[in-house]
Amino acid sequence: TMEFQNLSVVTNNVTLNNSSTGVWHTANTTNFSAGNDVVNNNGLIGTNALAPTFASTLAFGTGTDTFNNNATGTLFAAEAGAQV
């Protein structure tokens, strides 16, 4: 999980670039900024379903947000997480 909701800079924007060799696994909630956020995905983004909620959320703020899942990108939203 990445946390950007308390970002306080002049532009207040987040750009996340997941490269073609990159893999980002996320669980629970990832909060982006209140600005204009951009996700550029050329790799794999996998959302893990972990106990107790078994849900993942990409929470974007009030800005104009863009999710670019490019030709080589994969968003896999059903990845099962291991319990410890």
JSON list of C-alpha atoms in Angstrom, two decimals:
[
{"chain": "A", "resi": 1, "resn": "THR", "atom": "CA", "xyz": [0.00, 0.00, 0.00]},
{"chain": "A", "resi": 2, "resn": "MET", "atom": "CA", "xyz": [1.21, 3.48, -0.86]},
{"chain": "A", "resi": 3, "resn": "GLU", "atom": "CA", "xyz": [-0.11, 6.55, 0.92]},
{"chain": "A", "resi": 4, "resn": "PHE", "atom": "CA", "xyz": [-0.32, 9.93, -0.82]},
{"chain": "A", "resi": 5, "resn": "GLN", "atom": "CA", "xyz": [-3.41, 11.56, 0.75]},
{"chain": "A", "resi": 6, "resn": "ASN", "atom": "CA", "xyz": [-1.38, 13.85, 3.02]},
{"chain": "A", "resi": 7, "resn": "LEU", "atom": "CA", "xyz": [0.82, 15.08, 0.19]},
{"chain": "A", "resi": 8, "resn": "SER", "atom": "CA", "xyz": [1.20, 18.83, 0.54]},
{"chain": "A", "resi": 9, "resn": "VAL", "atom": "CA", "xyz": [3.23, 20.45, -2.20]},
{"chain": "A", "resi": 10, "resn": "VAL", "atom": "CA", "xyz": [2.33, 23.24, -4.58]},
{"chain": "A", "resi": 11, "resn": "THR", "atom": "CA", "xyz": [1.16, 20.91, -7.35]},
{"chain": "A", "resi": 12, "resn": "ASN", "atom": "CA", "xyz": [-0.36, 18.27, -5.03]},
{"chain": "A", "resi": 13, "resn": "ASN", "atom": "CA", "xyz": [-0.29, 15.66, -7.83]},
{"chain": "A", "resi": 14, "resn": "VAL", "atom": "CA", "xyz": [0.95, 12.07, -7.96]},
{"chain": "A", "resi": 15, "resn": "THR", "atom": "CA", "xyz": [2.31, 10.33, -11.06]},
{"chain": "A", "resi": 16, "resn": "LEU", "atom": "CA", "xyz": [2.91, 6.61, -10.64]},
{"chain": "A", "resi": 17, "resn": "ASN", "atom": "CA", "xyz": [4.81, 4.89, -13.47]},
{"chain": "A", "resi": 18, "resn": "ASN", "atom": "CA", "xyz": [4.80, 1.09, -13.37]},
{"chain": "A", "resi": 19, "resn": "SER", "atom": "CA", "xyz": [7.33, -0.02, -16.01]},
{"chain": "A", "resi": 20, "resn": "SER", "atom": "CA", "xyz": [7.10, -3.02, -18.32]},
{"chain": "A", "resi": 21, "resn": "THR", "atom": "CA", "xyz": [9.26, -5.02, -15.90]},
{"chain": "A", "resi": 22, "resn": "GLY", "atom": "CA", "xyz": [7.54, -3.58, -12.84]},
{"chain": "A", "resi": 23, "resn": "VAL", "atom": "CA", "xyz": [5.08, -5.39, -10.62]},
{"chain": "A", "resi": 24, "resn": "TRP", "atom": "CA", "xyz": [3.01, -3.56, -8.01]},
{"chain": "A", "resi": 25, "resn": "HIS", "atom": "CA", "xyz": [0.98, -5.65, -5.58]},
{"chain": "A", "resi": 26, "resn": "THR", "atom": "CA", "xyz": [-1.37, -3.67, -3.40]},
{"chain": "A", "resi": 27, "resn": "ALA", "atom": "CA", "xyz": [-3.75, -4.59, -0.59]},
{"chain": "A", "resi": 28, "resn": "ASN", "atom": "CA", "xyz": [-6.24, -2.68, 1.52]},
{"chain": "A", "resi": 29, "resn": "THR", "atom": "CA", "xyz": [-6.48, 1.02, 0.51]},
{"chain": "A", "resi": 30, "resn": "THR", "atom": "CA", "xyz": [-4.02, 3.16, -1.44]},
{"chain": "A", "resi": 31, "resn": "ASN", "atom": "CA", "xyz": [-4.98, 6.83, -1.15]},
{"chain": "A", "resi": 32, "resn": "PHE", "atom": "CA", "xyz": [-3.84, 9.16, -3.91]},
{"chain": "A", "resi": 33, "resn": "SER", "atom": "CA", "xyz": [-3.71, 12.95, -3.58]},
{"chain": "A", "resi": 34, "resn": "ALA", "atom": "CA", "xyz": [-6.53, 15.48, -3.88]},
{"chain": "A", "resi": 35, "resn": "GLY", "atom": "CA", "xyz": [-4.85, 16.78, -7.04]},
{"chain": "A", "resi": 36, "resn": "ASN", "atom": "CA", "xyz": [-4.71, 15.49, -10.60]},
{"chain": "A", "resi": 37, "resn": "ASP", "atom": "CA", "xyz": [-3.17, 12.04, -10.27]},
{"chain": "A", "resi": 38, "resn": "VAL", "atom": "CA", "xyz": [-1.91, 9.82, -13.10]},
{"chain": "A", "resi": 39, "resn": "VAL", "atom": "CA", "xyz": [-1.17, 6.08, -13.09]},
{"chain": "A", "resi": 40, "resn": "ASN", "atom": "CA", "xyz": [0.78, 4.83, -16.14]},
{"chain": "A", "resi": 41, "resn": "ASN", "atom": "CA", "xyz": [0.84, 1.04, -16.16]},
{"chain": "A", "resi": 42, "resn": "ASN", "atom": "CA", "xyz": [3.03, -0.90, -18.58]},
{"chain": "A", "resi": 43, "resn": "GLY", "atom": "CA", "xyz": [3.62, -3.79, -16.17]},
{"chain": "A", "resi": 44, "resn": "LEU", "atom": "CA", "xyz": [1.42, -5.69, -13.72]},
{"chain": "A", "resi": 45, "resn": "ILE", "atom": "CA", "xyz": [-0.70, -4.17, -10.98]},
{"chain": "A", "resi": 46, "resn": "GLY", "atom": "CA", "xyz": [-2.19, -6.89, -8.79]},
{"chain": "A", "resi": 47, "resn": "THR", "atom": "CA", "xyz": [-4.71, -6.15, -6.06]},
{"chain": "A", "resi": 48, "resn": "ASN", "atom": "CA", "xyz": [-4.40, -8.59, -3.17]},
{"chain": "A", "resi": 49, "resn": "ALA", "atom": "CA", "xyz": [-7.43, -9.68, -1.24]},
{"chain": "A", "resi": 50, "resn": "LEU", "atom": "CA", "xyz": [-6.24, -9.91, 2.38]},
{"chain": "A", "resi": 51, "resn": "ALA", "atom": "CA", "xyz": [-8.18, -10.68, 5.55]},
{"chain": "A", "resi": 52, "resn": "PRO", "atom": "CA", "xyz": [-10.21, -9.27, 7.18]},
{"chain": "A", "resi": 53, "resn": "THR", "atom": "CA", "xyz": [-11.75, -7.18, 4.37]},
{"chain": "A", "resi": 54, "resn": "PHE", "atom": "CA", "xyz": [-10.67, -9.24, 1.34]},
{"chain": "A", "resi": 55, "resn": "ALA", "atom": "CA", "xyz": [-10.74, -6.04, -0.71]},
{"chain": "A", "resi": 56, "resn": "SER", "atom": "CA", "xyz": [-8.33, -3.56, -2.28]},
{"chain": "A", "resi": 57, "resn": "THR", "atom": "CA", "xyz": [-9.15, 0.05, -3.10]},
{"chain": "A", "resi": 58, "resn": "LEU", "atom": "CA", "xyz": [-7.35, 2.61, -5.24]},
{"chain": "A", "resi": 59, "resn": "ALA", "atom": "CA", "xyz": [-8.86, 5.78, -3.75]},
{"chain": "A", "resi": 60, "resn": "PHE", "atom": "CA", "xyz": [-8.44, 8.90, -5.87]},
{"chain": "A", "resi": 61, "resn": "GLY", "atom": "CA", "xyz": [-9.16, 12.35, -4.45]},
{"chain": "A", "resi": 62, "resn": "THR", "atom": "CA", "xyz": [-11.21, 15.16, -5.92]},
{"chain": "A", "resi": 63, "resn": "GLY", "atom": "CA", "xyz": [-8.91, 16.03, -8.82]},
{"chain": "A", "resi": 64, "resn": "THR", "atom": "CA", "xyz": [-9.09, 14.94, -12.45]},
{"chain": "A", "resi": 65, "resn": "ASP", "atom": "CA", "xyz": [-7.45, 11.52, -12.34]},
{"chain": "A", "resi": 66, "resn": "THR", "atom": "CA", "xyz": [-6.18, 9.30, -15.17]},
{"chain": "A", "resi": 67, "resn": "PHE", "atom": "CA", "xyz": [-5.43, 5.58, -15.22]},
{"chain": "A", "resi": 68, "resn": "ASN", "atom": "CA", "xyz": [-3.50, 4.58, -18.35]},
{"chain": "A", "resi": 69, "resn": "ASN", "atom": "CA", "xyz": [-3.39, 0.81, -18.67]},
{"chain": "A", "resi": 70, "resn": "ASN", "atom": "CA", "xyz": [-1.19, 0.66, -21.76]},
{"chain": "A", "resi": 71, "resn": "ALA", "atom": "CA", "xyz": [-0.90, -2.17, -24.31]},
{"chain": "A", "resi": 72, "resn": "THR", "atom": "CA", "xyz": [1.64, -4.11, -22.23]},
{"chain": "A", "resi": 73, "resn": "GLY", "atom": "CA", "xyz": [-0.09, -3.36, -18.92]},
{"chain": "A", "resi": 74, "resn": "THR", "atom": "CA", "xyz": [-2.24, -5.68, -16.86]},
{"chain": "A", "resi": 75, "resn": "LEU", "atom": "CA", "xyz": [-4.56, -4.79, -13.97]},
{"chain": "A", "resi": 76, "resn": "PHE", "atom": "CA", "xyz": [-5.31, -8.03, -12.14]},
{"chain": "A", "resi": 77, "resn": "ALA", "atom": "CA", "xyz": [-8.06, -7.37, -9.62]},
{"chain": "A", "resi": 78, "resn": "ALA", "atom": "CA", "xyz": [-8.63, -10.82, -8.17]},
{"chain": "A", "resi": 79, "resn": "GLU", "atom": "CA", "xyz": [-5.30, -11.88, -6.73]},
{"chain": "A", "resi": 80, "resn": "ALA", "atom": "CA", "xyz": [-5.65, -14.01, -3.59]},
{"chain": "A", "resi": 81, "resn": "GLY", "atom": "CA", "xyz": [-3.43, -13.06, -0.68]},
{"chain": "A", "resi": 82, "resn": "ALA", "atom": "CA", "xyz": [-1.82, -15.54, 1.65]},
{"chain": "A", "resi": 83, "resn": "GLN", "atom": "CA", "xyz": [-2.80, -15.50, 5.29]},
{"chain": "A", "resi": 84, "resn": "VAL", "atom": "CA", "xyz": [-0.07, -15.54, 7.89]}
]
